[in-house]
mmCIF file of C-alpha atoms in Angstrom:
data_model
loop_
_atom_site.group_PDB
_atom_site.id
_atom_site.type_symbol
_atom_site.label_atom_id
_atom_site.label_comp_id
_atom_site.label_asym_id
_atom_site.label_seq_id
_atom_site.Cartn_x
_atom_site.Cartn_y
_atom_site.Cartn_z
ATOM 1 C CA THR A 112 0.043 -0.033 -0.025
ATOM 2 C CA VAL A 113 1.195 3.595 -0.825
ATOM 3 C CA GLU A 114 0.057 4.955 2.566
ATOM 4 C CA GLU A 115 0.877 8.486 1.432
ATOM 5 C CA LEU A 116 2.654 10.119 -1.560
ATOM 6 C CA THR A 117 3.160 13.863 -1.984
ATOM 7 C CA LEU A 118 4.182 15.232 -5.321
ATOM 8 C CA ALA A 119 6.838 18.076 -5.329
ATOM 9 C CA ALA A 120 7.196 18.845 -8.933
ATOM 10 C CA PRO A 121 5.932 17.444 -12.328
ATOM 11 C CA LEU A 122 8.242 15.281 -14.227
ATOM 12 C CA VAL A 123 8.286 16.725 -17.805
ATOM 13 C CA LEU A 124 10.156 14.748 -20.517
ATOM 14 C CA PRO A 125 12.298 16.836 -22.928
ATOM 15 C CA GLU A 126 11.707 16.756 -26.624
ATOM 16 C CA GLN A 127 15.311 15.425 -27.033
ATOM 17 C CA GLY A 128 17.640 13.482 -24.680
ATOM 18 C CA ASN A 129 16.982 11.061 -21.866
ATOM 19 C CA VAL A 130 15.806 11.273 -18.213
ATOM 20 C CA ARG A 131 17.019 9.003 -15.635
ATOM 21 C CA ILE A 132 14.448 7.957 -12.875
ATOM 22 C CA GLN A 133 15.311 6.780 -9.391
ATOM 23 C CA VAL A 134 12.809 5.295 -7.021
ATOM 24 C CA ARG A 135 14.347 4.711 -3.617
ATOM 25 C CA VAL A 136 12.794 2.624 -0.861
ATOM 26 C CA GLY A 137 14.281 2.870 2.609
ATOM 27 C CA ALA A 138 14.546 0.430 5.456
ATOM 28 C CA ALA A 139 11.374 -0.607 7.335
ATOM 29 C CA ASP A 140 10.740 0.966 10.782
ATOM 30 C CA GLU A 141 9.360 -0.883 13.875
ATOM 31 C CA THR A 142 5.761 -0.707 12.286
ATOM 32 C CA GLY A 143 6.985 -2.137 8.874
ATOM 33 C CA ARG A 144 6.583 1.202 7.070
ATOM 34 C CA ARG A 145 9.234 2.263 4.567
ATOM 35 C CA PRO A 146 10.060 5.739 3.161
ATOM 36 C CA VAL A 147 9.995 6.076 -0.625
ATOM 37 C CA SER A 148 11.235 8.904 -2.838
ATOM 38 C CA VAL A 149 11.126 9.660 -6.682
ATOM 39 C CA HIS A 150 13.919 11.678 -8.348
ATOM 40 C CA SER A 151 14.924 12.389 -11.950
ATOM 41 C CA ASN A 152 18.062 13.427 -13.685
ATOM 42 C CA ARG A 153 18.560 14.672 -17.158
ATOM 43 C CA ASP A 154 21.548 13.407 -19.112
ATOM 44 C CA GLY A 155 24.321 16.050 -19.041
ATOM 45 C CA SER A 156 22.923 17.892 -15.975
ATOM 46 C CA GLU A 157 26.197 17.111 -13.912
ATOM 47 C CA GLU A 158 24.330 14.962 -11.484
ATOM 48 C CA VAL A 159 21.707 17.453 -10.496
ATOM 49 C CA TRP A 160 18.821 15.457 -9.279
ATOM 50 C CA THR A 161 15.138 16.852 -8.997
ATOM 51 C CA GLN A 162 13.018 15.398 -6.281
ATOM 52 C CA HIS A 163 9.431 14.803 -7.594
ATOM 53 C CA ALA A 164 7.745 12.818 -4.782
ATOM 54 C CA THR A 165 8.173 11.479 -1.251
ATOM 55 C CA GLY A 166 5.933 9.123 0.678
ATOM 56 C CA VAL A 167 5.490 6.049 2.879
ATOM 57 C CA LEU A 168 4.862 2.464 2.032
ATOM 58 C CA ALA A 169 2.954 0.118 4.273
ATOM 59 C CA ALA A 170 2.616 -3.648 4.195
ATOM 60 C CA GLU A 171 -1.130 -3.991 5.021
ATOM 61 C CA PRO A 172 -3.994 -3.064 2.602
ATOM 62 C CA SER A 173 -5.393 0.421 3.364
ATOM 63 C CA SER A 174 -9.195 -0.399 2.898
ATOM 64 C CA ALA A 175 -11.587 -3.047 1.757
ATOM 65 C CA SER A 176 -11.994 -3.338 -1.896
ATOM 66 C CA VAL A 177 -15.332 -2.465 -3.622
ATOM 67 C CA GLU A 178 -16.886 -4.183 -6.573
ATOM 68 C CA LEU A 179 -18.474 -2.378 -9.416
ATOM 69 C CA THR A 180 -20.500 -5.203 -10.811
ATOM 70 C CA GLN A 181 -23.692 -3.369 -11.793
ATOM 71 C CA TRP A 182 -22.799 -1.386 -14.905
ATOM 72 C CA PRO A 183 -23.753 1.159 -15.955
ATOM 73 C CA PRO A 184 -24.559 2.127 -12.334
ATOM 74 C CA ALA A 185 -28.231 2.202 -11.372
ATOM 75 C CA ASP A 186 -29.913 5.630 -11.294
ATOM 76 C CA ALA A 187 -26.959 7.267 -12.934
ATOM 77 C CA THR A 188 -27.304 9.868 -15.798
ATOM 78 C CA ALA A 189 -25.046 9.502 -18.893
ATOM 79 C CA LEU A 190 -22.626 12.399 -19.656
ATOM 80 C CA PRO A 191 -21.385 13.546 -22.916
ATOM 81 C CA VAL A 192 -17.705 12.902 -23.417
ATOM 82 C CA ASP A 193 -17.309 13.083 -27.267
ATOM 83 C CA ASP A 194 -15.519 16.475 -26.993
ATOM 84 C CA LEU A 195 -13.873 15.922 -23.620
ATOM 85 C CA TYR A 196 -10.333 15.877 -24.897
ATOM 86 C CA GLU A 197 -10.876 19.062 -27.140
ATOM 87 C CA ARG A 198 -11.923 20.889 -23.956
ATOM 88 C CA LEU A 199 -9.049 19.659 -22.043
ATOM 89 C CA GLU A 200 -6.705 20.826 -24.848
ATOM 90 C CA GLN A 201 -8.218 24.308 -24.474
ATOM 91 C CA ARG A 202 -7.078 24.271 -20.864
ATOM 92 C CA GLY A 203 -3.406 23.404 -21.908
ATOM 93 C CA PHE A 204 -3.610 19.665 -21.390
ATOM 94 C CA SER A 205 -2.928 17.742 -24.666
ATOM 95 C CA TYR A 206 -3.271 13.974 -24.724
ATOM 96 C CA GLY A 207 -1.865 11.616 -27.360
ATOM 97 C CA PRO A 208 -4.093 8.793 -28.682
ATOM 98 C CA VAL A 209 -3.025 6.048 -26.101
ATOM 99 C CA PHE A 210 -3.883 8.474 -23.144
ATOM 100 C CA GLN A 211 -7.412 9.371 -24.585
ATOM 101 C CA GLY A 212 -8.917 6.416 -22.739
ATOM 102 C CA LEU A 213 -12.130 7.813 -21.351
ATOM 103 C CA ARG A 214 -15.001 6.099 -23.332
ATOM 104 C CA ALA A 215 -18.130 6.825 -21.342
ATOM 105 C CA ALA A 216 -19.237 8.493 -18.119
ATOM 106 C CA TRP A 217 -22.234 8.779 -15.827
ATOM 107 C CA ARG A 218 -23.230 10.926 -12.864
ATOM 108 C CA ARG A 219 -25.169 9.964 -9.816
ATOM 109 C CA GLY A 220 -25.530 12.705 -7.165
ATOM 110 C CA THR A 221 -22.045 13.825 -6.466
ATOM 111 C CA GLU A 222 -20.405 10.732 -7.821
ATOM 112 C CA VAL A 223 -18.974 10.252 -11.242
ATOM 113 C CA PHE A 224 -18.524 6.971 -12.963
ATOM 114 C CA ALA A 225 -16.292 6.346 -15.924
ATOM 115 C CA GLU A 226 -15.576 3.553 -18.511
ATOM 116 C CA LEU A 227 -12.038 3.408 -19.577
ATOM 117 C CA SER A 228 -10.053 1.282 -22.087
ATOM 118 C CA LEU A 229 -6.840 1.332 -24.164
ATOM 119 C CA PRO A 230 -6.818 1.572 -27.915
ATOM 120 C CA ALA A 231 -7.128 -1.775 -29.677
ATOM 121 C CA ASP A 232 -3.488 -1.789 -30.756
ATOM 122 C CA GLN A 233 -2.367 -1.195 -27.096
ATOM 123 C CA GLN A 234 -4.527 -3.839 -25.289
ATOM 124 C CA GLY A 235 -1.616 -6.363 -25.245
ATOM 125 C CA GLU A 236 0.518 -3.847 -23.387
ATOM 126 C CA ALA A 237 -1.750 -3.903 -20.273
ATOM 127 C CA SER A 238 -0.111 -7.147 -19.031
ATOM 128 C CA ARG A 239 3.184 -5.310 -18.591
ATOM 129 C CA PHE A 240 1.958 -3.190 -15.776
ATOM 130 C CA GLY A 241 0.118 -3.586 -12.382
ATOM 131 C CA LEU A 242 -2.151 -0.814 -13.751
ATOM 132 C CA HIS A 243 -1.459 0.767 -17.111
ATOM 133 C CA PRO A 244 -0.511 4.422 -16.571
ATOM 134 C CA ALA A 245 -2.685 5.627 -19.459
ATOM 135 C CA LEU A 246 -5.781 3.997 -17.855
ATOM 136 C CA LEU A 247 -5.001 5.430 -14.430
ATOM 137 C CA ASP A 248 -4.625 8.837 -16.060
ATOM 138 C CA ALA A 249 -7.879 8.445 -18.004
ATOM 139 C CA ALA A 250 -9.678 7.880 -14.664
ATOM 140 C CA MET A 251 -8.569 11.274 -13.665
ATOM 141 C CA HIS A 252 -9.918 12.814 -16.741
ATOM 142 C CA ALA A 253 -13.432 12.087 -15.513
ATOM 143 C CA LEU A 254 -12.805 14.595 -12.612
ATOM 144 C CA GLY A 255 -13.718 17.387 -14.871
ATOM 145 C CA LEU A 256 -17.279 15.996 -15.261
ATOM 146 C CA GLY A 257 -18.171 16.403 -11.788
ATOM 147 C CA GLU A 258 -18.284 19.248 -9.124
ATOM 148 C CA PHE A 259 -15.210 18.305 -7.173
ATOM 149 C CA PHE A 260 -13.483 21.618 -7.692
ATOM 150 C CA GLU A 261 -14.180 25.251 -8.056
ATOM 151 C CA ASN A 262 -14.952 26.027 -11.687
ATOM 152 C CA ASP A 263 -12.135 28.587 -12.164
ATOM 153 C CA GLY A 264 -11.115 27.424 -15.635
ATOM 154 C CA GLN A 265 -7.693 26.071 -14.289
ATOM 155 C CA GLY A 266 -6.293 22.659 -15.041
ATOM 156 C CA ARG A 267 -5.323 20.453 -11.929
ATOM 157 C CA LEU A 268 -2.751 17.866 -11.300
ATOM 158 C CA PRO A 269 -2.429 15.390 -8.459
ATOM 159 C CA PHE A 270 -0.676 16.837 -5.275
ATOM 160 C CA SER A 271 -0.992 13.950 -2.684
ATOM 161 C CA TRP A 272 -2.239 10.375 -2.666
ATOM 162 C CA ALA A 273 -3.352 8.460 0.450
ATOM 163 C CA GLY A 274 -4.365 4.797 1.082
ATOM 164 C CA VAL A 275 -3.524 3.537 -2.415
ATOM 165 C CA SER A 276 -3.769 -0.297 -2.806
ATOM 166 C CA LEU A 277 -3.534 -2.390 -6.033
ATOM 167 C CA THR A 278 -5.397 -5.760 -5.818
ATOM 168 C CA ALA A 279 -5.238 -6.967 -9.426
ATOM 169 C CA ALA A 280 -2.950 -6.384 -12.505
ATOM 170 C CA GLY A 281 -3.064 -6.361 -16.197
ATOM 171 C CA ALA A 282 -6.451 -5.023 -16.958
ATOM 172 C CA ALA A 283 -6.930 -3.363 -20.409
ATOM 173 C CA SER A 284 -10.461 -2.033 -19.667
ATOM 174 C CA LEU A 285 -11.563 -0.466 -16.378
ATOM 175 C CA ARG A 286 -14.529 0.935 -14.540
ATOM 176 C CA ALA A 287 -13.938 3.898 -12.145
ATOM 177 C CA ARG A 288 -15.994 5.599 -9.350
ATOM 178 C CA LEU A 289 -14.918 9.014 -8.158
ATOM 179 C CA THR A 290 -16.452 10.193 -4.892
ATOM 180 C CA PRO A 291 -15.815 13.628 -3.146
ATOM 181 C CA VAL A 292 -14.141 13.477 0.207
ATOM 182 C CA THR A 293 -13.523 17.160 0.974
ATOM 183 C CA PRO A 294 -13.315 20.175 -1.432
ATOM 184 C CA GLY A 295 -10.437 19.284 -3.804
ATOM 185 C CA THR A 296 -10.091 15.721 -2.535
ATOM 186 C CA VAL A 297 -11.689 12.582 -4.047
ATOM 187 C CA ALA A 298 -11.850 8.913 -3.351
ATOM 188 C CA VAL A 299 -11.291 6.609 -6.355
ATOM 189 C CA THR A 300 -12.494 3.054 -6.801
ATOM 190 C CA VAL A 301 -11.324 1.132 -9.880
ATOM 191 C CA ALA A 302 -12.526 -2.261 -11.200
ATOM 192 C CA ASP A 303 -11.869 -4.383 -14.335
ATOM 193 C CA SER A 304 -14.647 -4.910 -16.903
ATOM 194 C CA THR A 305 -16.343 -7.596 -14.866
ATOM 195 C CA GLY A 306 -16.471 -5.413 -11.739
ATOM 196 C CA ARG A 307 -13.601 -7.190 -9.970
ATOM 197 C CA PRO A 308 -11.583 -4.716 -7.691
ATOM 198 C CA VAL A 309 -8.314 -3.427 -9.106
ATOM 199 C CA LEU A 310 -7.413 -0.173 -7.340
ATOM 200 C CA SER A 311 -8.680 1.784 -4.321
ATOM 201 C CA VAL A 312 -7.506 5.321 -3.309
ATOM 202 C CA GLY A 313 -8.570 6.496 -0.017
ATOM 203 C CA ALA A 314 -7.875 10.269 -0.748
ATOM 204 C CA LEU A 315 -6.437 12.008 -3.887
ATOM 205 C CA THR A 316 -5.891 15.692 -3.539
ATOM 206 C CA LEU A 317 -5.451 17.904 -6.659
ATOM 207 C CA ARG A 318 -4.177 21.428 -6.999
ATOM 208 C CA PRO A 319 -4.365 24.027 -9.760
ATOM 209 C CA VAL A 320 -1.408 24.186 -12.144
ATOM 210 C CA SER A 321 -0.496 26.945 -14.425
ATOM 211 C CA GLU A 322 1.339 27.060 -17.689
ATOM 212 C CA ALA A 323 4.236 28.925 -16.012
ATOM 213 C CA GLN A 324 4.594 26.091 -13.406
ATOM 214 C CA LEU A 325 4.797 23.535 -16.221
ATOM 215 C CA ALA A 326 7.391 25.701 -18.034
ATOM 216 C CA GLU A 327 9.495 25.780 -14.825
ATOM 217 C CA ALA A 328 9.247 21.981 -14.605
ATOM 218 C CA ARG A 329 10.507 21.682 -18.236
ATOM 219 C CA GLY A 330 13.713 23.311 -16.926
ATOM 220 C CA GLY A 331 13.303 26.843 -18.451
ATOM 221 C CA GLY A 332 13.929 28.384 -14.964
ATOM 222 C CA ARG A 333 16.814 26.250 -13.936
ATOM 223 C CA ASP A 334 19.301 29.050 -14.252
ATOM 224 C CA SER A 335 17.058 31.977 -13.480
ATOM 225 C CA LEU A 336 18.300 32.659 -9.782
ATOM 226 C CA PHE A 337 18.763 36.338 -10.530
ATOM 227 C CA ARG A 338 18.950 39.112 -7.824
ATOM 228 C CA VAL A 339 19.484 42.834 -7.691
ATOM 229 C CA ASP A 340 23.083 43.917 -6.657
ATOM 230 C CA TRP A 341 24.632 47.309 -6.618
ATOM 231 C CA VAL A 342 28.285 47.475 -7.649
ATOM 232 C CA ASP A 343 30.655 50.317 -7.033
ATOM 233 C CA VAL A 344 31.758 51.826 -10.414
ATOM 234 C CA PRO A 345 35.030 53.759 -10.265
ATOM 235 C CA LEU A 346 34.873 57.260 -11.779
ATOM 236 C CA SER A 347 36.717 57.894 -14.894
ATOM 237 C CA ALA A 348 36.938 60.666 -17.544
ATOM 238 C CA SER A 349 34.171 58.929 -19.522
ATOM 239 C CA THR A 350 31.684 58.864 -16.645
ATOM 240 C CA ALA A 351 32.414 62.278 -14.930
ATOM 241 C CA GLN A 352 31.858 65.727 -16.262
ATOM 242 C CA ASP A 353 31.888 69.226 -14.709
ATOM 243 C CA GLY A 354 28.894 69.785 -12.412
ATOM 244 C CA CYS A 355 28.793 66.086 -11.584
ATOM 245 C CA VAL A 356 28.667 65.018 -7.946
ATOM 246 C CA GLN A 357 29.061 61.542 -6.442
ATOM 247 C CA ILE A 358 27.000 59.973 -3.559
ATOM 248 C CA GLY A 359 28.827 57.250 -1.658
ATOM 249 C CA GLY A 360 31.656 55.162 -3.167
ATOM 250 C CA THR A 361 35.320 56.069 -2.761
ATOM 251 C CA GLY A 362 37.490 59.011 -3.349
ATOM 252 C CA ALA A 363 37.983 62.299 -1.463
ATOM 253 C CA PRO A 364 35.605 65.312 -1.669
ATOM 254 C CA GLY A 365 36.601 67.548 -4.695
ATOM 255 C CA ASN A 366 38.876 64.810 -6.144
ATOM 256 C CA SER A 367 39.913 65.317 -9.820
ATOM 257 C CA VAL A 368 38.985 62.715 -12.580
ATOM 258 C CA GLY A 369 40.460 63.336 -15.856
ATOM 259 C CA ASP A 370 39.717 67.005 -16.756
ATOM 260 C CA SER A 371 36.623 67.147 -14.317
ATOM 261 C CA THR A 372 36.246 67.862 -10.668
ATOM 262 C CA VAL A 373 33.780 65.704 -8.833
ATOM 263 C CA ASP A 374 32.357 66.591 -5.508
ATOM 264 C CA ARG A 375 31.545 63.605 -3.286
ATOM 265 C CA TYR A 376 28.784 63.436 -0.621
ATOM 266 C CA ALA A 377 28.314 60.564 1.968
ATOM 267 C CA ASP A 378 24.544 60.275 1.280
ATOM 268 C CA VAL A 379 21.519 62.037 -0.117
ATOM 269 C CA THR A 380 21.036 63.969 3.206
ATOM 270 C CA GLU A 381 24.424 65.475 2.942
ATOM 271 C CA LEU A 382 23.842 66.559 -0.607
ATOM 272 C CA SER A 383 20.524 68.110 0.283
ATOM 273 C CA ALA A 384 22.103 70.047 3.049
ATOM 274 C CA ALA A 385 24.749 71.291 0.720
ATOM 275 C CA LEU A 386 22.002 72.476 -1.784
ATOM 276 C CA ALA A 387 20.096 74.243 0.930
ATOM 277 C CA ALA A 388 23.318 76.057 1.794
ATOM 278 C CA GLY A 389 23.693 77.414 -1.689
ATOM 279 C CA ALA A 390 25.656 74.763 -3.616
ATOM 280 C CA ALA A 391 25.024 74.537 -7.310
ATOM 281 C CA VAL A 392 22.494 71.949 -8.504
ATOM 282 C CA PRO A 393 24.501 69.203 -10.152
ATOM 283 C CA ALA A 394 24.123 68.246 -13.710
ATOM 284 C CA GLN A 395 24.522 64.564 -12.853
ATOM 285 C CA VAL A 396 24.458 62.495 -9.697
ATOM 286 C CA LEU A 397 26.450 59.231 -9.599
#
């Protein structure tokens, strides 16, 4: 069981090059729980590793599995899904053909039910996984068909998982039930095409994600650790002229730079006092 898993940053694959993934599981404590973390490293990044997730694994199942044998669910209303992926793309989420797995959906009260399957040419790939990632992702697409979040037009990505148990493997078609827990958090039940339990998620919390955050995850801001800094610039004939004064910096008052004479004041207060006493207004202040 994945007792808890918190996502720190999205993992975005580059258009070119490779990404190395590291999943590290630590030693068990006295209760049998183990820490787990996920990191990535882009080739050529000089061993700079980015942490994407941290969590805790437990040995015991988190909750009892629930079957979804009656299908479509009783007293549920069918929902239109034909243009779902066009609508998601308008929000900045573009899915390839393998990941467009949501085939049908229904709503009953606050619950949303979804039918998911891989494309025909990908059905044989399902046996390679405990749960095919494209099917798990397709179950999340049904979240936009309910009232689980504020309708603010923003896309959302998983932030934390709790109580995740996988009880069967290799399914190419799935049924899913999404139930609200608290605002922004849902419980997920997944079964195969016969209703047999496959996956249960006690609580999945999602947060809004912006295009700027995704751009940062792509690495665009890796070197953007800029800050404002003031650097003393020594006066020279090219920077000083008659009628120029200097505030702060180095040099004695009335020092000569090239053909120019520059008066220096410790700060703006001292310059203001000199002007009040009748000093000429400077042409430039350095």
